[in-house]
Amino acid sequence: MMRKLTLLGASLLTLAAQPLHAQQGAAPEPASAPAATAAAPDDATGSAQTGPQRRFTGEDLFGLAAASDPQISPDGRHIAYVRRANDIMSDRAVSTIWLIDTQTGAEVPVAGRGGDAFSPRWSPDGKRLAYASTEGGSVQLWVRWMDGGEAVKLTGLPTSPSSIAWSPDGRSIAYTMLVKDDAPRFGKAPSNKPEGAKWAEPLEVHDLLTYRADGQGYIEPGFEKIFLVSATGGAPRQLTFGPYHDGGPLSWSRDGAMLYFSADRRPDWESDPLESNIYALDVASGSITQLTTRKGPDANPLVSPDGRMIAYLGFDDRLRAYENTGLYVMNRDGSNSRRIAPDWDFSVDGLAWDADGRGLYAQYDEHGETKVARIGLDGSVRTVASGLTSSGLDRPYSGGSFSVADNDAIAFTGGGPARPAEIELAAGGKTRILTDLNRTLREVKALGEVRKITAASSVDGLSIDGWLTLPPGYREGQRVPLILEIHGGPFAAYGPHFSTDNQLYAAAGYAVLSANPRGSTSYGASFANAIDKNYPGNDYFDLMSIVDRAIDLGIADPDALFVTGGSGGGVLTSWIVGKTDRFKAAVAQKPVINWTTQALTADGPAFFGRYWIGAMPWEDQTPFWSHSPLSLVGNVKTPTMVVVGSEDYRTPVSESEQYYTALRLRGVPTVLVKVPGASHGGIAARPSQAAAKASAILAWFEKYKKGWTPAAKD
């Protein structure tokens, strides 16, 4: 649910259904295939099988892999990347580092045989590769000499390092790491504990405003600090101190004398969730100089090739739900700060200087698709790579990552509706796919075709994009049941990207509609802020309008509509069933039901009330209640399943429990499904749970495919 700092470019699109073809797409459905229906195809196993299973199933999740974090060497000859492959024995994604020769396409493993390996970073001369690995136990820094192939563990750290940054001379590596503090103590048990007695655990005492974080659990006391270690090993040296989080990414001055980082070093840092500034750290003396001062986040400093300028990302904090993240440059002493291409209505993420120092490469989203642009210091903008995709598998979110060599070759994660993230290379005006991590998926499985559609919102005519995933073997003119699948965020975007959830639903005979209502990113700041202090609101009408468009196209069966979504999509799912009875069944996944309780129990207590609602609950309760789906529960007549991870700290479990209890008290069919051990962001992290969750949703829809009529009251 936390806001994603990415940008949007809004434009009106024509109302047309456009097929999207995946790069080297999935195997086509045979011409003789029967019409898709909601009934599952033959599930024969063993010798009873007459051929390969061409339907995409939950078992297929264990065979999937995706590429992430591509790091191209300075000379452009090699790409180190992280391969995340699901492992059926451990029921999780295992991370390994692989190396690609960009000329021959040959791949070799680099790290990860003795534990997860990630965050590869090239030395300035391209002869060594630093990375983090759990080999031997805890996460530590490693360096591999690429010529000889030897790898050495540099550190034996008490907590995990991150934000790895080589010094310009290649002799040192800087990183950030948590320095633990003692937990606060109040009260103690009696001192007369008998020998061998088994007493309860000591009291837990928390004194942080945000004392737990989704995916992390209860936060250990302490602060992130910057460290330095020799690239050949030895004792690390702590460079920053004090009760502040000094964060990465880190960037070195060209002479190696300074490190640049971002932090909020004010005494009230806990109460301001967005504030940060750029600082310069003198590595020798430890002195710190603040370079930026504006109200709002300044982060991701990156020194120019000649060392004279620093690029960074940020925006002015206007207490709005969303802001575009802008690209800025300043002199190395902090003077002459200015925004580059200020009228370009996109949010940027990920930076790399052009080798000539006259521009930067940046990642951005446009209409649900992720691209890389070269942004000149003169304000010129030119797209240099497109088709980026993230390593996420469950839903079709925009995203991805890239890096740039000294010769301007760009390595990035790319894919399509039928292809999870691969490594691609854009160089010399051409783009090549260098990996084929899911060949079986492409060659054997019949996946649903994905088409783009648009609709004019009934509330004001705003153009709304959506992507329809059709059942394999779909025939034109055939009406099929439709699942409206709503993205979270709400400041995020769906696009033409691979999605296991959508393909599993499509394999069961459903068309799946992934839409970008107002509030979505990639359509400009105004489009995203159309829900500022009004969420949920008119986004409801956007979603109903694009569902109507799918019906008008002759694809969706108007008498067989279903709805689901997670996080922000869970909010809108529960809002929708409080507004209309047109859906046969619904599944609200990890929703917010009561903004008052969410604002005070989620892992962003300083953020949600102030930025999304515009007040704290005790200051003005009206907007909290009027935008809470719980306020509409008296209208709900749609059978609604509620799903949540048992360790969700973003939309806490109590939100789902409230809704489930309210529906039960009203007599509306419901069940509460908890995913054991799952966080908000990790609800689909384990393949078995991702498959089981999708299966539960399909079973719920099947149970109520003909709807439900309340029993007559005496």
XYZ file of C-alpha atoms in Angstrom:
714
model
C 0.000 0.000 0.000
C 2.883 2.417 0.571
C 3.227 5.001 -2.188
C 5.535 4.148 -5.050
C 7.600 7.140 -6.218
C 7.142 6.679 -9.944
C 5.705 8.836 -12.675
C 2.859 8.872 -15.110
C 1.982 10.330 -18.451
C -1.706 10.673 -19.160
C -3.199 10.762 -22.647
C -6.536 9.835 -24.137
C -6.618 6.563 -26.035
C -9.128 5.335 -28.545
C -11.677 2.724 -27.542
C -10.216 -0.306 -29.270
C -9.118 -3.805 -28.386
C -5.486 -4.303 -29.413
C -3.747 -7.709 -29.246
C -0.421 -7.750 -27.444
C 2.103 -10.266 -28.716
C 4.711 -11.553 -26.276
C 8.319 -11.673 -27.427
C 8.856 -15.218 -28.663
C 5.381 -15.910 -27.297
C 3.844 -18.955 -25.674
C 2.932 -22.091 -27.575
C -0.294 -21.564 -29.555
C -3.414 -23.484 -28.670
C -4.163 -26.198 -31.253
C -6.848 -25.261 -33.765
C -8.901 -28.229 -32.640
C -8.970 -27.123 -29.000
C -12.455 -27.004 -27.514
C -13.986 -23.704 -26.503
C -12.727 -22.460 -23.148
C -15.118 -23.047 -20.288
C -14.961 -22.703 -16.543
C -14.674 -26.493 -16.248
C -11.143 -27.751 -15.616
C -9.566 -29.892 -18.377
C -8.389 -33.453 -17.884
C -6.021 -33.750 -14.904
C -4.777 -37.254 -15.690
C -1.409 -38.183 -14.229
C 1.237 -40.853 -14.742
C 0.710 -43.353 -17.568
C -2.876 -42.140 -18.002
C -1.536 -38.963 -19.610
C -1.823 -38.898 -23.394
C 0.481 -35.906 -23.870
C 2.018 -32.930 -22.083
C -0.220 -30.862 -19.837
C -0.661 -27.701 -21.867
C -2.886 -25.957 -19.345
C -1.041 -23.657 -16.907
C -1.429 -25.089 -13.390
C -0.359 -24.376 -9.843
C 2.356 -27.016 -10.184
C 3.956 -24.906 -12.907
C 4.796 -22.192 -10.368
C 7.615 -24.369 -9.048
C 9.280 -24.403 -12.464
C 9.367 -20.642 -12.967
C 12.431 -18.401 -12.884
C 12.919 -14.678 -13.408
C 15.897 -12.380 -13.921
C 16.597 -9.301 -11.836
C 19.287 -6.701 -11.058
C 21.295 -6.878 -14.324
C 24.730 -5.286 -13.915
C 26.666 -4.731 -17.123
C 30.462 -4.521 -16.888
C 32.087 -1.145 -17.637
C 33.305 -2.357 -21.029
C 29.929 -3.882 -21.907
C 31.357 -7.375 -22.436
C 29.589 -9.145 -19.568
C 26.364 -8.917 -17.593
C 26.071 -10.254 -14.055
C 22.479 -10.776 -12.986
C 20.405 -12.404 -10.267
C 18.372 -15.430 -11.279
C 15.435 -16.096 -8.953
C 14.197 -19.658 -9.458
C 11.439 -21.328 -7.469
C 12.642 -24.439 -5.645
C 10.085 -27.198 -5.026
C 11.992 -28.652 -2.066
C 12.296 -25.439 -0.050
C 9.103 -23.871 -1.463
C 10.758 -20.525 -2.090
C 12.671 -18.548 -4.679
C 16.417 -19.229 -4.592
C 18.725 -16.418 -5.754
C 21.903 -17.130 -7.695
C 24.232 -14.902 -9.719
C 24.995 -15.748 -13.357
C 27.337 -14.204 -15.898
C 26.488 -13.629 -19.569
C 29.006 -12.987 -22.326
C 27.247 -10.313 -24.393
C 29.096 -11.299 -27.587
C 28.596 -15.055 -27.525
C 25.557 -15.327 -25.249
C 27.309 -17.966 -23.132
C 26.190 -18.173 -19.507
C 28.098 -19.419 -16.464
C 27.122 -19.510 -12.781
C 29.063 -17.160 -10.522
C 27.659 -17.527 -7.008
C 24.815 -19.117 -5.095
C 25.618 -22.812 -4.915
C 26.141 -22.667 -1.130
C 23.415 -20.140 -0.318
C 21.500 -17.250 -1.823
C 23.602 -14.692 -3.702
C 22.471 -11.239 -4.809
C 23.447 -7.572 -5.344
C 26.310 -8.083 -7.836
C 28.437 -4.945 -8.356
C 31.409 -4.575 -10.726
C 34.703 -3.063 -9.650
C 35.639 0.077 -11.633
C 38.098 -1.888 -13.792
C 35.604 -4.735 -14.385
C 38.035 -7.381 -13.070
C 36.187 -8.194 -9.839
C 32.603 -8.651 -8.771
C 31.352 -7.839 -5.270
C 28.122 -9.377 -4.066
C 26.223 -10.428 -0.958
C 25.643 -14.057 -0.075
C 24.233 -16.237 2.689
C 26.804 -18.964 1.992
C 28.000 -20.210 5.357
C 25.047 -18.726 7.249
C 24.392 -14.999 7.574
C 24.564 -12.432 4.782
C 28.149 -11.283 4.147
C 30.137 -9.394 1.510
C 32.056 -11.465 -1.037
C 34.379 -10.573 -3.924
C 35.134 -12.790 -6.925
C 38.202 -12.278 -9.112
C 36.746 -12.826 -12.575
C 39.954 -13.972 -14.299
C 40.842 -16.704 -11.843
C 37.356 -17.418 -10.584
C 38.341 -17.296 -6.901
C 35.774 -15.898 -4.460
C 36.647 -14.555 -1.002
C 34.354 -13.677 1.885
C 35.360 -10.202 3.020
C 33.304 -9.783 6.157
C 31.899 -11.481 9.227
C 29.203 -8.962 10.039
C 26.534 -9.165 12.772
C 23.821 -7.789 10.467
C 23.247 -7.753 6.707
C 25.173 -5.300 4.499
C 23.490 -3.408 1.686
C 24.097 -0.524 -0.777
C 27.453 -1.910 -1.956
C 29.637 0.782 -3.586
C 33.215 0.358 -4.886
C 35.689 3.202 -4.379
C 36.995 4.704 -7.656
C 40.447 3.135 -7.172
C 38.914 -0.305 -6.480
C 40.709 -0.626 -3.137
C 37.694 -0.251 -0.831
C 34.004 -1.061 -0.678
C 31.470 1.066 1.193
C 28.178 -0.314 2.426
C 25.409 0.351 4.935
C 24.531 -1.879 7.876
C 22.309 -1.829 10.957
C 24.156 -1.028 14.175
C 22.045 -2.486 16.966
C 21.105 -0.687 20.162
C 19.876 -2.163 23.409
C 16.109 -2.418 23.636
C 14.384 -0.163 26.184
C 13.707 -1.861 29.498
C 10.894 -1.258 31.940
C 10.067 -3.745 34.648
C 11.542 -7.147 35.338
C 10.469 -10.493 36.725
C 11.255 -11.437 40.333
C 14.854 -12.488 40.902
C 14.060 -15.693 42.786
C 13.674 -17.972 39.757
C 14.260 -21.570 40.917
C 16.867 -23.583 39.075
C 15.221 -25.521 36.243
C 12.021 -23.429 36.343
C 10.441 -22.503 33.016
C 9.187 -18.938 33.225
C 7.596 -16.843 30.524
C 9.641 -14.779 28.128
C 10.646 -11.270 29.352
C 8.426 -8.293 28.606
C 8.651 -6.774 25.148
C 9.069 -3.008 25.242
C 8.806 -0.835 22.121
C 9.408 2.910 21.929
C 9.588 3.547 18.161
C 6.673 5.187 16.334
C 7.022 2.564 13.591
C 7.948 -0.446 15.693
C 7.214 -3.120 13.107
C 7.550 -3.261 9.334
C 5.943 -5.499 6.763
C 8.242 -8.286 5.666
C 10.681 -7.416 8.444
C 8.619 -8.001 11.565
C 9.277 -6.207 14.827
C 12.094 -3.740 14.298
C 15.315 -4.253 16.195
C 16.524 -1.074 17.934
C 19.409 0.550 16.110
C 20.342 2.671 13.120
C 21.674 2.103 9.599
C 25.240 3.364 9.346
C 27.894 3.614 6.635
C 30.964 1.368 6.752
C 34.122 0.864 4.729
C 36.083 -2.352 4.201
C 39.186 -3.139 2.172
C 38.391 -4.914 -1.095
C 40.876 -7.609 -0.069
C 39.379 -8.116 3.392
C 40.153 -6.915 6.903
C 38.331 -5.161 9.704
C 35.534 -2.814 8.543
C 35.551 0.816 9.686
C 32.378 2.623 10.728
C 32.139 6.049 9.070
C 28.897 7.581 10.375
C 27.468 7.737 13.869
C 24.499 9.060 15.806
C 20.769 8.288 16.191
C 19.887 8.618 12.481
C 19.421 6.208 9.590
C 22.132 6.931 7.003
C 20.863 5.237 3.864
C 21.989 4.139 0.445
C 22.531 4.060 -2.381
C 26.034 5.440 -1.842
C 28.089 7.348 -4.403
C 31.818 8.178 -4.297
C 33.489 11.397 -5.375
C 35.910 10.791 -8.245
C 38.958 11.297 -6.023
C 37.618 8.852 -3.439
C 37.677 11.458 -0.681
C 33.904 11.834 -0.229
C 30.840 9.609 -0.016
C 27.366 10.939 -0.758
C 24.243 9.509 0.886
C 20.715 10.456 1.925
C 19.251 10.645 5.415
C 16.890 12.507 7.697
C 19.246 13.649 10.449
C 16.724 15.758 12.359
C 15.623 14.969 15.919
C 11.996 14.449 14.802
C 12.860 12.029 11.976
C 10.295 9.468 13.174
C 7.293 11.759 12.663
C 8.085 12.764 9.064
C 7.842 9.704 6.794
C 9.137 11.332 3.598
C 11.821 13.821 4.585
C 15.455 13.205 3.626
C 18.394 15.233 2.346
C 21.675 14.618 0.533
C 24.825 14.656 2.643
C 28.544 14.610 1.853
C 30.760 12.494 4.117
C 34.510 13.143 4.309
C 35.884 9.606 4.454
C 39.128 10.603 6.215
C 37.786 12.953 8.890
C 34.215 11.722 9.235
C 32.821 15.248 8.904
C 29.363 15.500 7.310
C 28.003 18.385 5.237
C 24.313 18.776 4.347
C 23.888 19.624 0.645
C 20.092 19.920 0.210
C 17.536 21.579 2.469
C 14.100 21.529 0.877
C 10.952 20.134 2.486
C 10.598 16.741 0.842
C 12.691 13.686 0.023
C 16.065 14.051 -1.714
C 17.741 10.702 -2.350
C 19.782 8.503 -4.732
C 22.823 10.801 -5.151
C 25.014 9.945 -8.131
C 28.296 11.718 -8.979
C 28.892 12.718 -12.605
C 31.784 11.212 -14.608
C 33.873 14.387 -14.243
C 33.034 14.692 -10.545
C 31.674 18.226 -10.830
C 27.951 17.475 -10.393
C 25.651 15.265 -8.373
C 22.366 13.977 -9.777
C 19.601 12.971 -7.390
C 15.877 12.266 -7.148
C 13.217 14.053 -5.127
C 10.146 16.256 -4.943
C 8.573 19.033 -2.902
C 6.397 17.588 -0.136
C 2.934 19.123 -0.547
C 1.199 16.630 1.771
C -0.502 15.089 -1.259
C -1.138 11.406 -1.739
C 1.192 11.282 -4.759
C 4.052 13.292 -6.265
C 6.122 12.674 -9.364
C 9.727 11.989 -8.475
C 11.852 14.476 -10.389
C 15.451 14.372 -11.630
C 17.756 17.058 -10.214
C 21.408 18.002 -10.553
C 23.554 20.262 -8.395
C 27.177 21.209 -8.059
C 29.172 18.930 -5.801
C 29.025 21.518 -2.996
C 25.197 21.628 -3.185
C 24.957 24.911 -5.083
C 22.997 25.555 -8.290
C 20.380 22.845 -7.723
C 17.944 22.579 -10.614
C 15.368 20.170 -11.977
C 16.054 18.604 -15.361
C 13.137 18.394 -17.835
C 10.664 19.879 -15.312
C 7.740 19.720 -17.752
C 8.205 16.024 -18.499
C 5.214 14.526 -16.665
C 6.782 11.245 -15.616
C 8.224 9.923 -12.378
C 11.786 8.637 -12.642
C 13.536 5.818 -10.850
C 17.015 4.360 -11.170
C 19.800 6.624 -12.461
C 22.966 6.171 -14.498
C 25.130 8.939 -15.948
C 25.932 8.895 -19.634
C 29.681 8.391 -20.004
C 29.983 11.809 -21.665
C 28.484 13.516 -18.605
C 25.936 15.427 -20.683
C 22.894 13.420 -19.668
C 21.501 10.638 -17.512
C 19.618 7.421 -18.065
C 16.482 6.968 -15.990
C 13.678 4.439 -15.731
C 10.044 5.519 -16.010
C 6.553 4.112 -16.546
C 4.238 5.198 -19.347
C 0.703 3.810 -19.664
C 1.555 0.678 -17.697
C 4.790 -0.014 -19.594
C 8.303 0.526 -18.231
C 11.006 2.211 -20.302
C 14.453 3.791 -20.048
C 15.059 7.346 -21.264
C 18.192 9.358 -21.800
C 17.546 12.757 -20.270
C 19.982 15.417 -21.417
C 21.123 18.183 -19.078
C 19.583 20.482 -21.668
C 16.152 18.952 -20.945
C 15.939 16.746 -24.024
C 14.341 13.319 -23.534
C 14.802 10.264 -25.722
C 13.526 6.740 -25.035
C 16.376 4.241 -25.449
C 14.867 0.989 -24.139
C 11.340 -0.342 -23.676
C 9.623 -3.535 -22.634
C 11.114 -3.619 -19.148
C 9.424 -5.942 -16.675
C 9.880 -6.803 -13.019
C 10.878 -10.143 -11.519
C 7.515 -10.379 -9.740
C 5.357 -13.226 -10.980
C 1.920 -13.164 -9.400
C 0.422 -10.001 -10.901
C 1.215 -7.869 -13.976
C 2.812 -4.856 -12.315
C 5.062 -2.471 -14.194
C 8.713 -2.320 -13.135
C 12.135 -3.716 -13.847
C 15.755 -2.595 -13.585
C 18.672 -1.640 -15.834
C 22.349 -0.670 -15.920
C 24.523 1.081 -18.508
C 28.059 0.358 -19.757
C 30.624 3.000 -20.681
C 29.756 2.427 -24.363
C 26.046 3.197 -23.681
C 24.940 -0.451 -23.976
C 21.937 -1.005 -21.700
C 21.249 -4.260 -19.866
C 17.710 -4.587 -18.539
C 15.065 -7.037 -17.408
C 12.511 -7.451 -20.185
C 9.574 -9.703 -20.896
C 5.944 -9.691 -21.940
C 2.475 -11.049 -21.187
C 3.620 -14.628 -21.793
C 7.223 -14.321 -20.659
C 8.626 -13.606 -17.168
C 11.627 -11.317 -16.854
C 14.663 -12.173 -18.994
C 17.940 -10.302 -19.515
C 17.929 -8.108 -22.600
C 20.610 -5.927 -24.150
C 19.997 -2.708 -26.068
C 23.080 -1.692 -28.052
C 23.831 -0.261 -31.482
C 20.168 0.427 -32.171
C 19.158 -3.219 -31.631
C 17.710 -5.150 -28.695
C 18.517 -8.809 -28.038
C 17.110 -11.294 -25.541
C 20.078 -13.019 -23.928
C 18.385 -15.547 -21.631
C 15.635 -18.133 -21.931
C 14.800 -18.988 -18.337
C 11.351 -20.476 -18.952
C 11.711 -22.400 -22.197
C 9.278 -25.109 -21.120
C 6.643 -22.481 -20.398
C 7.047 -21.073 -23.890
C 7.265 -24.366 -25.755
C 4.663 -26.452 -23.925
C 2.145 -24.291 -22.129
C -0.792 -22.633 -23.871
C -1.142 -19.268 -22.164
C -3.963 -16.782 -22.464
C -3.616 -14.005 -25.024
C -3.451 -10.500 -23.543
C -5.264 -7.606 -25.225
C -5.290 -3.933 -24.349
C -8.635 -2.179 -24.086
C -9.631 1.362 -23.101
C -12.815 2.916 -21.831
C -14.153 6.378 -21.072
C -15.058 6.695 -17.402
C -18.758 7.271 -16.835
C -18.038 9.938 -14.232
C -16.078 12.391 -16.400
C -14.910 10.697 -19.621
C -11.370 10.091 -18.372
C -9.655 7.434 -20.519
C -8.970 4.233 -18.583
C -6.630 1.468 -19.758
C -7.028 -2.216 -19.081
C -5.535 -5.517 -20.196
C -7.700 -8.559 -20.867
C -6.146 -11.984 -20.401
C -8.274 -14.414 -22.422
C -8.722 -18.135 -21.795
C -6.421 -20.276 -23.973
C -8.295 -21.329 -27.091
C -10.630 -18.344 -26.899
C -12.770 -17.912 -30.038
C -13.905 -14.499 -31.222
C -17.477 -13.705 -30.286
C -17.494 -16.150 -27.385
C -18.674 -14.727 -24.068
C -16.825 -16.002 -21.014
C -16.986 -15.259 -17.278
C -14.914 -12.229 -16.290
C -12.737 -11.594 -13.241
C -12.012 -7.928 -12.531
C -8.573 -8.094 -10.849
C -7.637 -4.749 -9.230
C -4.079 -3.656 -8.494
C -2.761 -2.454 -5.165
C -0.839 0.658 -4.346
C -3.086 2.391 -5.178
C -0.193 4.346 -6.702
C 1.043 1.584 -8.997
C 0.201 0.324 -12.471
C -0.645 -2.842 -14.329
C 0.562 -3.418 -17.862
C 1.357 -6.062 -20.498
C 3.433 -8.183 -18.141
C 3.428 -11.840 -17.156
C 1.121 -12.833 -14.283
C 0.724 -16.276 -12.729
C -2.575 -15.303 -11.092
C -4.080 -14.125 -14.360
C -2.875 -17.174 -16.272
C -4.230 -19.550 -13.626
C -7.609 -17.814 -13.775
C -7.546 -17.865 -17.584
C -6.683 -21.580 -17.595
C -9.876 -22.136 -15.595
C -11.917 -20.485 -18.346
C -12.119 -16.878 -17.160
C -11.167 -13.680 -18.912
C -9.206 -11.505 -16.490
C -9.365 -7.713 -16.617
C -6.372 -5.843 -15.140
C -7.245 -2.154 -15.188
C -5.580 1.132 -14.274
C -8.249 3.388 -12.719
C -7.505 6.971 -11.693
C -4.855 6.948 -8.998
C -2.687 4.610 -11.038
C 0.825 5.704 -11.873
C 2.286 6.070 -15.393
C -0.409 8.509 -16.598
C 0.863 11.769 -15.114
C 0.696 13.450 -11.730
C -2.835 14.771 -12.209
C -4.191 11.312 -13.050
C -2.588 9.833 -9.923
C -3.683 12.674 -7.668
C -7.279 12.421 -8.886
C -7.827 10.279 -5.760
C -5.952 12.585 -3.374
C -8.038 12.726 -0.148
C -10.784 10.882 -2.053
C -9.885 7.197 -1.985
C -11.878 5.125 -2.690
C -13.906 7.501 -4.822
C -14.378 7.999 -8.531
C -12.001 5.117 -9.243
C -15.071 2.938 -8.633
C -16.761 4.406 -11.726
C -13.575 3.906 -13.781
C -13.597 0.203 -12.969
C -17.290 -0.230 -13.715
C -16.821 1.551 -17.035
C -14.016 -0.692 -18.239
C -15.967 -3.789 -17.152
C -18.798 -2.477 -19.322
C -16.324 -2.062 -22.166
C -15.285 -5.723 -21.890
C -18.972 -6.622 -22.112
C -19.532 -4.333 -25.103
C -16.627 -6.015 -26.916
C -18.554 -9.278 -26.754
C -16.000 -10.954 -24.481
C -17.324 -10.700 -20.912
C -20.537 -12.446 -19.933
C -22.584 -9.771 -18.112
C -24.234 -12.503 -16.034
C -20.929 -14.017 -14.898
C -18.874 -11.209 -13.330
C -16.443 -11.680 -10.432
C -14.063 -9.307 -8.644
C -10.877 -9.571 -6.608
C -7.773 -7.552 -5.797
C -5.079 -7.167 -3.179
C -4.080 -4.312 -0.892
C -5.468 -1.230 -2.647
C -7.291 -3.715 -4.857
C -8.718 -5.279 -1.712
C -9.942 -1.859 -0.607
C -11.707 -1.352 -3.933
C -13.103 -4.898 -3.983
C -14.793 -4.374 -0.612
C -15.909 -0.904 -1.731
C -17.398 -2.297 -4.942
C -19.542 -4.933 -3.231
C -20.837 -2.188 -0.954
C -21.888 -0.196 -4.028
C -23.266 -2.798 -6.449
C -24.647 -6.338 -6.592
C -23.595 -6.983 -10.203
C -20.752 -9.377 -9.277
C -21.624 -12.985 -8.473
C -18.819 -13.309 -5.913
C -15.821 -11.374 -4.614
C -12.497 -11.980 -2.892
C -11.019 -9.064 -0.913
C -7.317 -9.752 -0.438
C -5.404 -7.954 2.360
C -7.835 -5.013 2.354
C -8.169 -1.873 4.437
C -11.661 -1.906 5.905
C -11.505 0.849 8.522
C -9.121 3.735 7.871
C -9.036 4.707 11.547
C -7.724 1.357 12.706
C -5.435 0.978 9.692
C -3.857 4.414 10.157
C -2.960 3.592 13.758
C -1.888 -0.056 13.399
C -0.123 -0.192 10.005
C 3.633 0.187 9.574
C 3.345 3.775 8.335
C 1.512 5.577 11.169
C 2.959 8.996 10.304
C 1.956 8.633 6.665
C -1.546 7.317 6.029
C -3.683 9.754 7.971
C -1.760 12.889 7.084
C -1.138 12.169 3.397
C -4.108 10.031 2.307
C -6.968 11.220 4.508
C -5.736 14.727 5.334
C -6.058 14.558 9.110
C -5.538 12.348 12.110
C -8.516 10.278 13.321
C -9.026 12.409 16.429
C -8.914 15.629 14.403
C -11.663 14.802 11.890
C -13.306 11.402 11.923
C -15.665 12.122 9.026
C -13.292 11.424 6.089
C -11.929 8.321 7.775
C -15.373 6.782 8.043
C -16.772 8.003 4.726
C -13.923 6.297 2.820
C -13.951 3.088 4.862
C -15.517 0.043 3.177
C -16.863 -0.876 6.614
C -19.279 2.053 6.266
C -20.917 0.216 3.322
C -21.023 -3.270 4.815
C -24.752 -2.926 5.467
C -25.289 -2.895 1.688
C -23.263 -6.019 0.867
C -25.140 -8.943 -0.659
C -22.232 -10.464 -2.602
C -20.571 -13.621 -1.243
C -17.123 -12.320 -0.268
C -14.050 -14.281 0.759
C -11.403 -12.388 2.771
C -7.714 -13.302 2.370
C -4.737 -11.973 4.354
C -1.209 -12.974 5.329
C -0.929 -13.875 9.003
C 2.074 -11.527 9.385
C 0.729 -8.583 7.376
C 1.804 -5.311 8.973
C 0.825 -3.016 6.082
C -2.905 -3.787 6.084
C -2.919 -5.607 9.416
C -4.779 -8.860 9.942
C -7.312 -7.054 12.128
C -8.602 -5.236 9.022
C -9.574 -8.506 7.350
C -10.923 -9.897 10.598
C -13.203 -6.891 11.011
C -14.660 -7.359 7.570
C -15.105 -11.108 7.951
C -16.866 -10.645 11.293
C -19.117 -7.902 9.949
C -20.132 -10.040 6.968
C -20.833 -13.011 9.229
C -22.971 -10.881 11.537
C -24.938 -9.721 8.508
C -25.395 -13.253 7.208
C -23.461 -12.678 3.975
C -21.549 -15.799 2.808
C -17.885 -15.366 3.692
C -14.785 -17.227 4.802
C -11.544 -15.883 6.270
C -8.405 -17.307 4.661
C -5.063 -16.643 6.338
C -1.788 -17.414 4.601
C 0.528 -18.710 7.367
C 3.763 -16.797 7.853
C 3.044 -14.425 4.955
C 3.616 -10.685 5.053
C 1.702 -8.113 3.011
C 4.316 -7.991 0.275
C 5.116 -11.696 0.555
C 1.643 -13.190 0.378
C 2.576 -14.950 -2.895
C 6.300 -15.382 -2.179
C 6.122 -19.129 -1.591
C 4.985 -21.033 -4.690
C 2.774 -23.497 -2.802
C 0.913 -20.667 -1.093
C 0.593 -18.650 -4.307
C -0.935 -21.679 -6.022
C -3.202 -22.472 -3.061
C -4.428 -18.880 -2.835
C -5.329 -18.754 -6.528
C -7.023 -22.142 -6.193
C -9.070 -20.923 -3.220
C -10.220 -17.873 -5.158
C -11.300 -19.995 -8.118
C -13.108 -22.421 -5.807
C -14.997 -19.515 -4.213
C -16.041 -18.180 -7.598
C -17.103 -21.643 -8.735
C -19.195 -22.114 -5.602
C -21.128 -18.905 -6.257
C -21.064 -18.882 -10.068
C -24.850 -18.636 -10.037
C -24.900 -16.056 -7.272
C -26.610 -16.223 -3.898
C -30.024 -15.289 -2.652
C -30.479 -14.428 1.043
C -32.899 -16.631 2.914
C -36.277 -15.037 3.497
C -36.680 -13.612 6.985
C -39.631 -14.651 9.116
